[in-house]
XYZ file of N, CA and C in Angstrom:
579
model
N -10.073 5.136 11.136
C -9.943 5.180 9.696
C -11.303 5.522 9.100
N -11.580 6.973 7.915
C -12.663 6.966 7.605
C -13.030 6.812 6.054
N -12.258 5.575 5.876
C -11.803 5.626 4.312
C -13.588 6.098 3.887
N -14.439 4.945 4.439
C -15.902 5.418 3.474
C -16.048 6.336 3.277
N -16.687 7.302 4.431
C -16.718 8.936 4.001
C -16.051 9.692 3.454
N -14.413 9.001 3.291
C -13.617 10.325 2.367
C -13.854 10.002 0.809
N -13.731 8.613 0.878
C -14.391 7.749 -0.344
C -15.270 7.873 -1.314
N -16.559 7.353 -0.469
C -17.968 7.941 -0.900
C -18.018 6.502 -2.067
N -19.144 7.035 -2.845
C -19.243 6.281 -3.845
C -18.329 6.069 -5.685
N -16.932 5.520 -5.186
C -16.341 6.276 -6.369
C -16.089 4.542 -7.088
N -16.082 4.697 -8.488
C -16.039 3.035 -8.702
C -14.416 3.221 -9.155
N -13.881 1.675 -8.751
C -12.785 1.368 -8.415
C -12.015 0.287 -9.156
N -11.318 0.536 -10.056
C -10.476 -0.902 -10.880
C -9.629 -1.779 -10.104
N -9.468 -3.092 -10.029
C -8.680 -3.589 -8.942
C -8.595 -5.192 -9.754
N -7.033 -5.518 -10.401
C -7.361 -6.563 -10.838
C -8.209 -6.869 -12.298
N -8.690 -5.730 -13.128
C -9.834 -5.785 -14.196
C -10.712 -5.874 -13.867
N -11.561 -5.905 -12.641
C -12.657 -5.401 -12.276
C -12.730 -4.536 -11.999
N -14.256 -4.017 -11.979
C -14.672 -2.554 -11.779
C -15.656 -2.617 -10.390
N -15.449 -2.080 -9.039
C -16.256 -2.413 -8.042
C -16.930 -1.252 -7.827
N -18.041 -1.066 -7.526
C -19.334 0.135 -7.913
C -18.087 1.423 -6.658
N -17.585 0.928 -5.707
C -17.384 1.619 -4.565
C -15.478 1.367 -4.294
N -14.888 2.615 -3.992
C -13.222 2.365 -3.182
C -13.813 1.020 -2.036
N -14.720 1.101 -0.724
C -15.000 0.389 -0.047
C -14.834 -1.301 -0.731
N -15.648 -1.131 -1.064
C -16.029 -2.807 -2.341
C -14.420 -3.370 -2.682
N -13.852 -2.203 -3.503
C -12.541 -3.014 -3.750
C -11.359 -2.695 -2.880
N -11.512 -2.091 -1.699
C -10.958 -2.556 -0.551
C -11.101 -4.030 -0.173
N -12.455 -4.400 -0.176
C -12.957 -5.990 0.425
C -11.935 -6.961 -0.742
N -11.960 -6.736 -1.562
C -11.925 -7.487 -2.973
C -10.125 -7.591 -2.605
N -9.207 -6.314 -2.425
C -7.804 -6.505 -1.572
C -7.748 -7.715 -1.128
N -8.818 -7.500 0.391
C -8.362 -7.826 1.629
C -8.632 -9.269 0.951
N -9.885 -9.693 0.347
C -10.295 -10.870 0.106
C -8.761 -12.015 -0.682
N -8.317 -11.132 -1.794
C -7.412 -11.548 -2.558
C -5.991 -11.895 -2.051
N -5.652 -10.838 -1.115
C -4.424 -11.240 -0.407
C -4.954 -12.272 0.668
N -5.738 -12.523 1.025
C -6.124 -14.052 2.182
C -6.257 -15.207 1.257
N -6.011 -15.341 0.285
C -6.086 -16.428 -0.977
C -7.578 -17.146 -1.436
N -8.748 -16.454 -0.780
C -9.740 -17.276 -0.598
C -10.173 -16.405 -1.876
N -11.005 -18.007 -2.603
C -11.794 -17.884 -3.810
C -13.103 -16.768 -3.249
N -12.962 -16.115 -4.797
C -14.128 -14.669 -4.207
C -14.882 -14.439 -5.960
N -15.774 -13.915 -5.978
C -16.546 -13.526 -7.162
C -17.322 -12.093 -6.942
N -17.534 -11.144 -7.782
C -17.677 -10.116 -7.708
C -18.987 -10.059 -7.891
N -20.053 -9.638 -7.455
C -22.077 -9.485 -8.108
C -22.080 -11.290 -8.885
N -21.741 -12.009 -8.175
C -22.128 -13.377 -9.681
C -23.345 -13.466 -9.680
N -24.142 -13.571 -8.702
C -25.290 -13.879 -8.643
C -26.673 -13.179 -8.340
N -27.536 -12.642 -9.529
C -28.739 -12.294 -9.117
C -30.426 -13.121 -8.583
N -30.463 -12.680 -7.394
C -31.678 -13.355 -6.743
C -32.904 -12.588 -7.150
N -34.002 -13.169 -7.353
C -35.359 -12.195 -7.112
C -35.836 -12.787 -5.832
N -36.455 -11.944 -4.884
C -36.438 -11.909 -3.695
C -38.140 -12.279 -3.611
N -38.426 -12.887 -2.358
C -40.085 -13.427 -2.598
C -40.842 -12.307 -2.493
N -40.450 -11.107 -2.464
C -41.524 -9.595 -2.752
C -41.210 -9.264 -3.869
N -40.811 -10.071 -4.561
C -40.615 -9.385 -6.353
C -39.306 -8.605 -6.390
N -38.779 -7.784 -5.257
C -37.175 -7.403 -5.886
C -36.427 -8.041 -6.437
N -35.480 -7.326 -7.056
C -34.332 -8.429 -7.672
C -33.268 -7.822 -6.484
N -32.085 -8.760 -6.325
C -31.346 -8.074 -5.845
C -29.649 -9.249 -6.031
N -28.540 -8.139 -5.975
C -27.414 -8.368 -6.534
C -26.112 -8.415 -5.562
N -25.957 -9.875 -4.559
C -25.125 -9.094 -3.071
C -23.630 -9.199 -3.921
N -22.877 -8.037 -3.609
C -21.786 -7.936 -3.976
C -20.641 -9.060 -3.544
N -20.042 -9.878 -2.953
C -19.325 -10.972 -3.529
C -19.974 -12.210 -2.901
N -19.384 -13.100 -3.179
C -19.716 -14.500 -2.906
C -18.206 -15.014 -2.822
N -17.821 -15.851 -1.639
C -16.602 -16.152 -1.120
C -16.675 -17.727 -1.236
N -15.721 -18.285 -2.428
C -16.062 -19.790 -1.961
C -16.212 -20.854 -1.021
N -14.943 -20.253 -0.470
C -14.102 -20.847 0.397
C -15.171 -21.338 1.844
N -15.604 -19.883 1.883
C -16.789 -19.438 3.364
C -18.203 -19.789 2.851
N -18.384 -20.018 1.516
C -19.574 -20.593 1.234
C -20.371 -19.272 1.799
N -20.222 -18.272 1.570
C -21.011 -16.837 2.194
C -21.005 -15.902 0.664
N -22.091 -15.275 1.207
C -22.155 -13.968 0.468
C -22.061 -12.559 1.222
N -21.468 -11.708 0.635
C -21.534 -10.345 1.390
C -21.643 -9.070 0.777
N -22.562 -8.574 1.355
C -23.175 -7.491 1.375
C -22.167 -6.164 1.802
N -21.479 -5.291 1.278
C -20.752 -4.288 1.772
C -21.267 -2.882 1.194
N -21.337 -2.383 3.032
C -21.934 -1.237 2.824
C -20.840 0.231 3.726
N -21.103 1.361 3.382
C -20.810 2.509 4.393
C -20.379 1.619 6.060
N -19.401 2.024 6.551
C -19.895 2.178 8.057
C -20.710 3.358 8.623
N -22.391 2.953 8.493
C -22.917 4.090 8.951
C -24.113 2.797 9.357
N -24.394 3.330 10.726
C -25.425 2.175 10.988
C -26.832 2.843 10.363
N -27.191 3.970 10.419
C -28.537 4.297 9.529
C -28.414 3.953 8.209
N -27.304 4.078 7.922
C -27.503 3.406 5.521
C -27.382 1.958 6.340
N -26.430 1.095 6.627
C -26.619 -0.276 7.342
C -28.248 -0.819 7.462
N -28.812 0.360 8.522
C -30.114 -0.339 8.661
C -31.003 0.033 7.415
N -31.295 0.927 6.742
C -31.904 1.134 5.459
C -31.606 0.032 4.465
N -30.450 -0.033 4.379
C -29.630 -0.971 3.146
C -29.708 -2.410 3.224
N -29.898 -2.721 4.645
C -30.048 -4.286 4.921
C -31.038 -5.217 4.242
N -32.573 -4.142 3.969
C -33.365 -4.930 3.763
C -33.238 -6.212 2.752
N -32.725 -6.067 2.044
C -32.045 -6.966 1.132
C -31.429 -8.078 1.422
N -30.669 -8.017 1.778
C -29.707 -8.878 2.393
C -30.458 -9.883 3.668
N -31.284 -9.397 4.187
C -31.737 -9.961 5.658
C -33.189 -11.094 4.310
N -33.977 -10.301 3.816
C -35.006 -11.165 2.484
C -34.237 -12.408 2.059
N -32.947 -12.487 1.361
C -32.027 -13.257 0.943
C -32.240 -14.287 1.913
N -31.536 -13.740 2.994
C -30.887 -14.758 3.901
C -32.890 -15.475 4.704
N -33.262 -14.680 4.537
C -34.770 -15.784 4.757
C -35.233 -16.299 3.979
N -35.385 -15.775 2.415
C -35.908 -16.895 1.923
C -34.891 -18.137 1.468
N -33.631 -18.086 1.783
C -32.825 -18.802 1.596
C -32.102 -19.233 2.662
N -32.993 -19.609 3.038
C -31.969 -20.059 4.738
C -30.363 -20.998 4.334
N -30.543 -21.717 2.913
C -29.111 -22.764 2.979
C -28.091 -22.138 2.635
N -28.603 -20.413 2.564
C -27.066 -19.902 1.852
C -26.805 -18.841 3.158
N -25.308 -18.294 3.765
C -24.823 -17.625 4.507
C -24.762 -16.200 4.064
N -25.347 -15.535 4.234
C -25.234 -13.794 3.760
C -24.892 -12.888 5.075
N -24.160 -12.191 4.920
C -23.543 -11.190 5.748
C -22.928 -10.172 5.224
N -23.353 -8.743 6.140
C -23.322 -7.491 5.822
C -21.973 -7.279 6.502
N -21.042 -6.485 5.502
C -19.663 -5.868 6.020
C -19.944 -4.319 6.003
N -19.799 -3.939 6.900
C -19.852 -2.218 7.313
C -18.467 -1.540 7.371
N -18.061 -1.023 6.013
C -17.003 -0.385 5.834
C -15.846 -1.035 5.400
N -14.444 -0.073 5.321
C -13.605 -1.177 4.551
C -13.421 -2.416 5.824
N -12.302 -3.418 5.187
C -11.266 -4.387 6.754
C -10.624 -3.559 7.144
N -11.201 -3.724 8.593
C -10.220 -3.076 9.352
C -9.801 -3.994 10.913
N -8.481 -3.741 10.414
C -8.073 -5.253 12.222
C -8.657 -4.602 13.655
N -8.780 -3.367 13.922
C -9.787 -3.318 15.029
C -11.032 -2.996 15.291
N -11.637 -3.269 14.255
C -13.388 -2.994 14.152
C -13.851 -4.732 13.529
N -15.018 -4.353 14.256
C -15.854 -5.516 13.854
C -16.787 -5.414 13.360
N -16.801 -5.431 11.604
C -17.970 -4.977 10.633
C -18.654 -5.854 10.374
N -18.912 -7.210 10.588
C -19.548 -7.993 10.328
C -20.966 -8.969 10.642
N -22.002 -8.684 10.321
C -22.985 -9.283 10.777
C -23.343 -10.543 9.980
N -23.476 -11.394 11.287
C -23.683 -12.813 10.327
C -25.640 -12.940 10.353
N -26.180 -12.852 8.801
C -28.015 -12.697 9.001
C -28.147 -14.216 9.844
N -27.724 -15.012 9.726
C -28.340 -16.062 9.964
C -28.754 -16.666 11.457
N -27.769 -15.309 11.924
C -28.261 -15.517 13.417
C -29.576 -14.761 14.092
N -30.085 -14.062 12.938
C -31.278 -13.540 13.524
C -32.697 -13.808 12.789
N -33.460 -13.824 13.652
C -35.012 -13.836 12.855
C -35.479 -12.769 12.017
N -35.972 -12.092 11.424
C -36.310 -11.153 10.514
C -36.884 -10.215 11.085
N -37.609 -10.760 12.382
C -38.429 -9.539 13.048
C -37.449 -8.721 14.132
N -36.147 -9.350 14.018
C -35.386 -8.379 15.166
C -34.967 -7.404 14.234
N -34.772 -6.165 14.848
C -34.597 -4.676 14.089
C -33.103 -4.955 13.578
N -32.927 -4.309 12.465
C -31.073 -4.358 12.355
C -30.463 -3.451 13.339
N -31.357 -2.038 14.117
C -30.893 -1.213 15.337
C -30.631 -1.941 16.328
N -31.439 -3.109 16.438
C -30.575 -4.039 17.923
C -29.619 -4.601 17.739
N -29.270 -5.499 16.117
C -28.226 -5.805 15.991
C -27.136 -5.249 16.472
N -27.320 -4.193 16.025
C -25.961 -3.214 15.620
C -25.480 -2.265 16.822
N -26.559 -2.110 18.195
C -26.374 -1.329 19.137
C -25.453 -2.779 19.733
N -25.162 -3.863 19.803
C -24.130 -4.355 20.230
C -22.877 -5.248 20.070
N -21.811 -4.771 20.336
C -21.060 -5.202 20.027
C -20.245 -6.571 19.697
N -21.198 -7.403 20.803
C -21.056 -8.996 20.579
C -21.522 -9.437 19.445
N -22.373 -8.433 18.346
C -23.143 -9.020 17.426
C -22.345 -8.845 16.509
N -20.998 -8.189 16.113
C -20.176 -7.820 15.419
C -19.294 -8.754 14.954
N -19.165 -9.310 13.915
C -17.538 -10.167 13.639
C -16.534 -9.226 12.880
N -15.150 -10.004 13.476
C -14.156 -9.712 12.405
C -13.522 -11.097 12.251
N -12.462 -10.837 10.536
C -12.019 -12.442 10.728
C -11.144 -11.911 10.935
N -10.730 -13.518 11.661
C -9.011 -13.533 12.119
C -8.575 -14.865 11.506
N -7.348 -15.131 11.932
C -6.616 -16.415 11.083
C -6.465 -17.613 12.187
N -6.424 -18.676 12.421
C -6.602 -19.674 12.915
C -4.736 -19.312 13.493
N -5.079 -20.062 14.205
C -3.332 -19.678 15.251
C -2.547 -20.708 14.641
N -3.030 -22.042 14.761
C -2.089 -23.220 14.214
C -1.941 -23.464 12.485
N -3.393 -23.221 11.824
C -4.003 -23.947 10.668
C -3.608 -22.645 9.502
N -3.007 -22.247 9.031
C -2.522 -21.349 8.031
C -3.591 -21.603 6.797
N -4.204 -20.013 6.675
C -4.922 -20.020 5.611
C -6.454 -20.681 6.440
N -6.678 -20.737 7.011
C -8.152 -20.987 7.799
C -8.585 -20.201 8.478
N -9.887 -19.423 8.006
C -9.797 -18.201 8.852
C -11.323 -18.247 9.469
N -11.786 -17.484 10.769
C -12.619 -16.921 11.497
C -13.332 -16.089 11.897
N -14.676 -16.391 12.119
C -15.356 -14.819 12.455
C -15.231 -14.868 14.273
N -14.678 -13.982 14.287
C -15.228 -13.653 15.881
C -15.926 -12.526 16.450
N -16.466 -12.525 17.380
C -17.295 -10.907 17.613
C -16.605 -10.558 19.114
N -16.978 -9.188 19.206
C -15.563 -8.936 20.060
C -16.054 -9.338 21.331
N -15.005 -9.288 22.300
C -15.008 -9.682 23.752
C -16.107 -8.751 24.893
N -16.977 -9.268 24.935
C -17.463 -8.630 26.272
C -16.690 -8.819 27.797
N -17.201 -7.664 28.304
C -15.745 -8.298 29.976
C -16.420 -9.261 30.898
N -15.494 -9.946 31.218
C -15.674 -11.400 31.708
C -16.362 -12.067 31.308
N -16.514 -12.865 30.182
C -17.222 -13.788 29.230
C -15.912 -14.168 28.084
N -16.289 -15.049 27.172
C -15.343 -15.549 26.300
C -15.386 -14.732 24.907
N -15.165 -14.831 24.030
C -15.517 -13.973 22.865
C -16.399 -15.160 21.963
N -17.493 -14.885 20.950
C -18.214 -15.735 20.562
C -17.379 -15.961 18.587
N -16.886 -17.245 18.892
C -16.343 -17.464 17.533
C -16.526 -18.636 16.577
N -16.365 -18.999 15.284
C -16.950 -19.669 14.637
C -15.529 -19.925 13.105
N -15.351 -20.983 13.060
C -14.313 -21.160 11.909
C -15.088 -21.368 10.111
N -14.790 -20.511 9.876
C -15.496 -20.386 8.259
C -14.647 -20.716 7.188
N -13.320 -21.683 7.552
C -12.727 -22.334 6.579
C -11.532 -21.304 5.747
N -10.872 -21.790 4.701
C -10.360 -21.112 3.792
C -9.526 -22.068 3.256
N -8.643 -21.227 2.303
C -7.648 -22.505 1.391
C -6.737 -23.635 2.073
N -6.766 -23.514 3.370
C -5.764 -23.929 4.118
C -6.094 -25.866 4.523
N -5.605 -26.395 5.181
C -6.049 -27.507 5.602
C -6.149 -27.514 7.217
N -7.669 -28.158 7.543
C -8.183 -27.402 9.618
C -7.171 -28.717 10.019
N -6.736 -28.329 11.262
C -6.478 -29.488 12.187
C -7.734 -29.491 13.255
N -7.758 -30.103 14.475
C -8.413 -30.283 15.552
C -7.633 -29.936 16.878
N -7.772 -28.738 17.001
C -7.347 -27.791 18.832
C -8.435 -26.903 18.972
N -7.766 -26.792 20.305
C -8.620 -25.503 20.455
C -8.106 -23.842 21.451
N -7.459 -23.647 20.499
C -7.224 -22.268 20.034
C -7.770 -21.163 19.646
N -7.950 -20.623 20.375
C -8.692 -19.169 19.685
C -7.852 -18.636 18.608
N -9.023 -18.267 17.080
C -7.696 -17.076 16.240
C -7.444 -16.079 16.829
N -6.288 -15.478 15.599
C -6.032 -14.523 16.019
C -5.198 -13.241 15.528
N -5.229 -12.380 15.388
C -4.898 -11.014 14.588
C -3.457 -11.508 13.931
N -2.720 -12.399 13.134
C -1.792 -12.525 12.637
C -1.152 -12.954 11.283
N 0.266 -13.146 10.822
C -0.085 -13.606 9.446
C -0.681 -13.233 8.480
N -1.252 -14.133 7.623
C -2.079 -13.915 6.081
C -2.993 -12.894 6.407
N -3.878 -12.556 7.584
C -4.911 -11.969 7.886
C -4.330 -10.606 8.068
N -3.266 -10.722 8.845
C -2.560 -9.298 9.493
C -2.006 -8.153 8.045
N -1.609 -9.109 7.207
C -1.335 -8.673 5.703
C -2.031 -8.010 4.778
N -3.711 -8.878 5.015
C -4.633 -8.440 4.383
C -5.080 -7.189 4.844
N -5.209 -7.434 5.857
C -5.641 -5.971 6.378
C -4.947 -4.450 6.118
N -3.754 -4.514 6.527
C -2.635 -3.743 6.145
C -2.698 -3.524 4.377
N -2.876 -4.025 3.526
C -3.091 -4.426 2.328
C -4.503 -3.755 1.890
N -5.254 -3.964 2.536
C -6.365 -2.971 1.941
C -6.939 -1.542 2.213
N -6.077 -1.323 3.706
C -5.873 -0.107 4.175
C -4.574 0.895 3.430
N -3.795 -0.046 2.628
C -3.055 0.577 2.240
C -2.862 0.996 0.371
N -3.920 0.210 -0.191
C -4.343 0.515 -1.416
C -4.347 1.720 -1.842
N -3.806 2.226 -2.906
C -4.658 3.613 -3.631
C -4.705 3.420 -4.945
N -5.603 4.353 -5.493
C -6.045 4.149 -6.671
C -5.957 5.847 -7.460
N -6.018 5.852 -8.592
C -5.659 7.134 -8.950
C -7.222 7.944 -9.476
């Protein structure tokens, strides 16, 4: 799917908002059909080098902010700088970069908080374990997950980031179904005139 590039930078109504990018209010879809509380730019930071900067949503639910950009790992690594400043001088808040629209078999997601500032965003991104996508909790409806994809013979590395739902205690891997499977389908399937 190459929605970005056919896309580009076109701003997008969805709901009475206006999202700078088709990409952006793709997220804003996918976000809305998974029921999780979301906010559009709420919050501007000035960054400890004097930038200001504006990450496009903030997810209640996940207590995260995200950054959505092109799937292109050169604008990715150009574009990050921002986002990676954030997430250091603010270590108590979760910021993560989404690369392109949701999509159920790509994994656009980098979580900053797993890296130090001095690792390149090119190493990030040359591997694939460093990647999340969410999925939906198997038992817990409406609780959803980042996972990064499977390397062969190893486990997949995953992490539960909550949502409207109520968690139980198993242990279950998520997984591509449901509310999540909807969303996805749902923002791949948007158009706008």
């Amino acid at each position: 799917m190459a929605i970005d590039r056919a896309e580009g930078v076109l701003p997008t109504s969805y709901k009475g908002v206006t999202y700078r990018s088709r990409t952006e209010a793709r997220w804003a879809v996918f976000l809305d059909v998974l029921g999780v509380s979301f906010h559009y730019e709420p919050e501007k930071f000035t960054l400890s080098d004097r930038q200001w900067y504006l990450p496009d949503f903030y997810v209640d639910d996940w207590r995260a902010f995200i950054e959505v950009k092109p799937n292109n790992d050169a604008i990715v690594n150009q574009e990050a700088a921002k986002a990676r400043l954030l997430s250091k001088d603010r270590p108590d808040l979760n910021v993560w970069i989404a690369m392109g629209a949701p999509h159920p078999t790509t994994s656009p997601i980098i979580v900053l908080k797993e890296w130090k500032p001095d690792v390149p965003v090119e190493t990030i991104l040359s591997r694939p374990e460093n990647k999340y996508r969410i999925l939906e909790d198997r038992r817990d409806e409406g609780i959803y997950w980042l996972q990064a994809e499977w390397e062969p013979e190893s486990f997949a590395r995953s992490c539960a980031i909550g949502g409207p739902g109520s968690a139980t205690d198993h242990d279950k891997l998520p997984m591509l179904h449901r509310t999540v499977a909807r969303a996805f389908a749902a923002a791949a399937e948007a158009s706008w005139k």
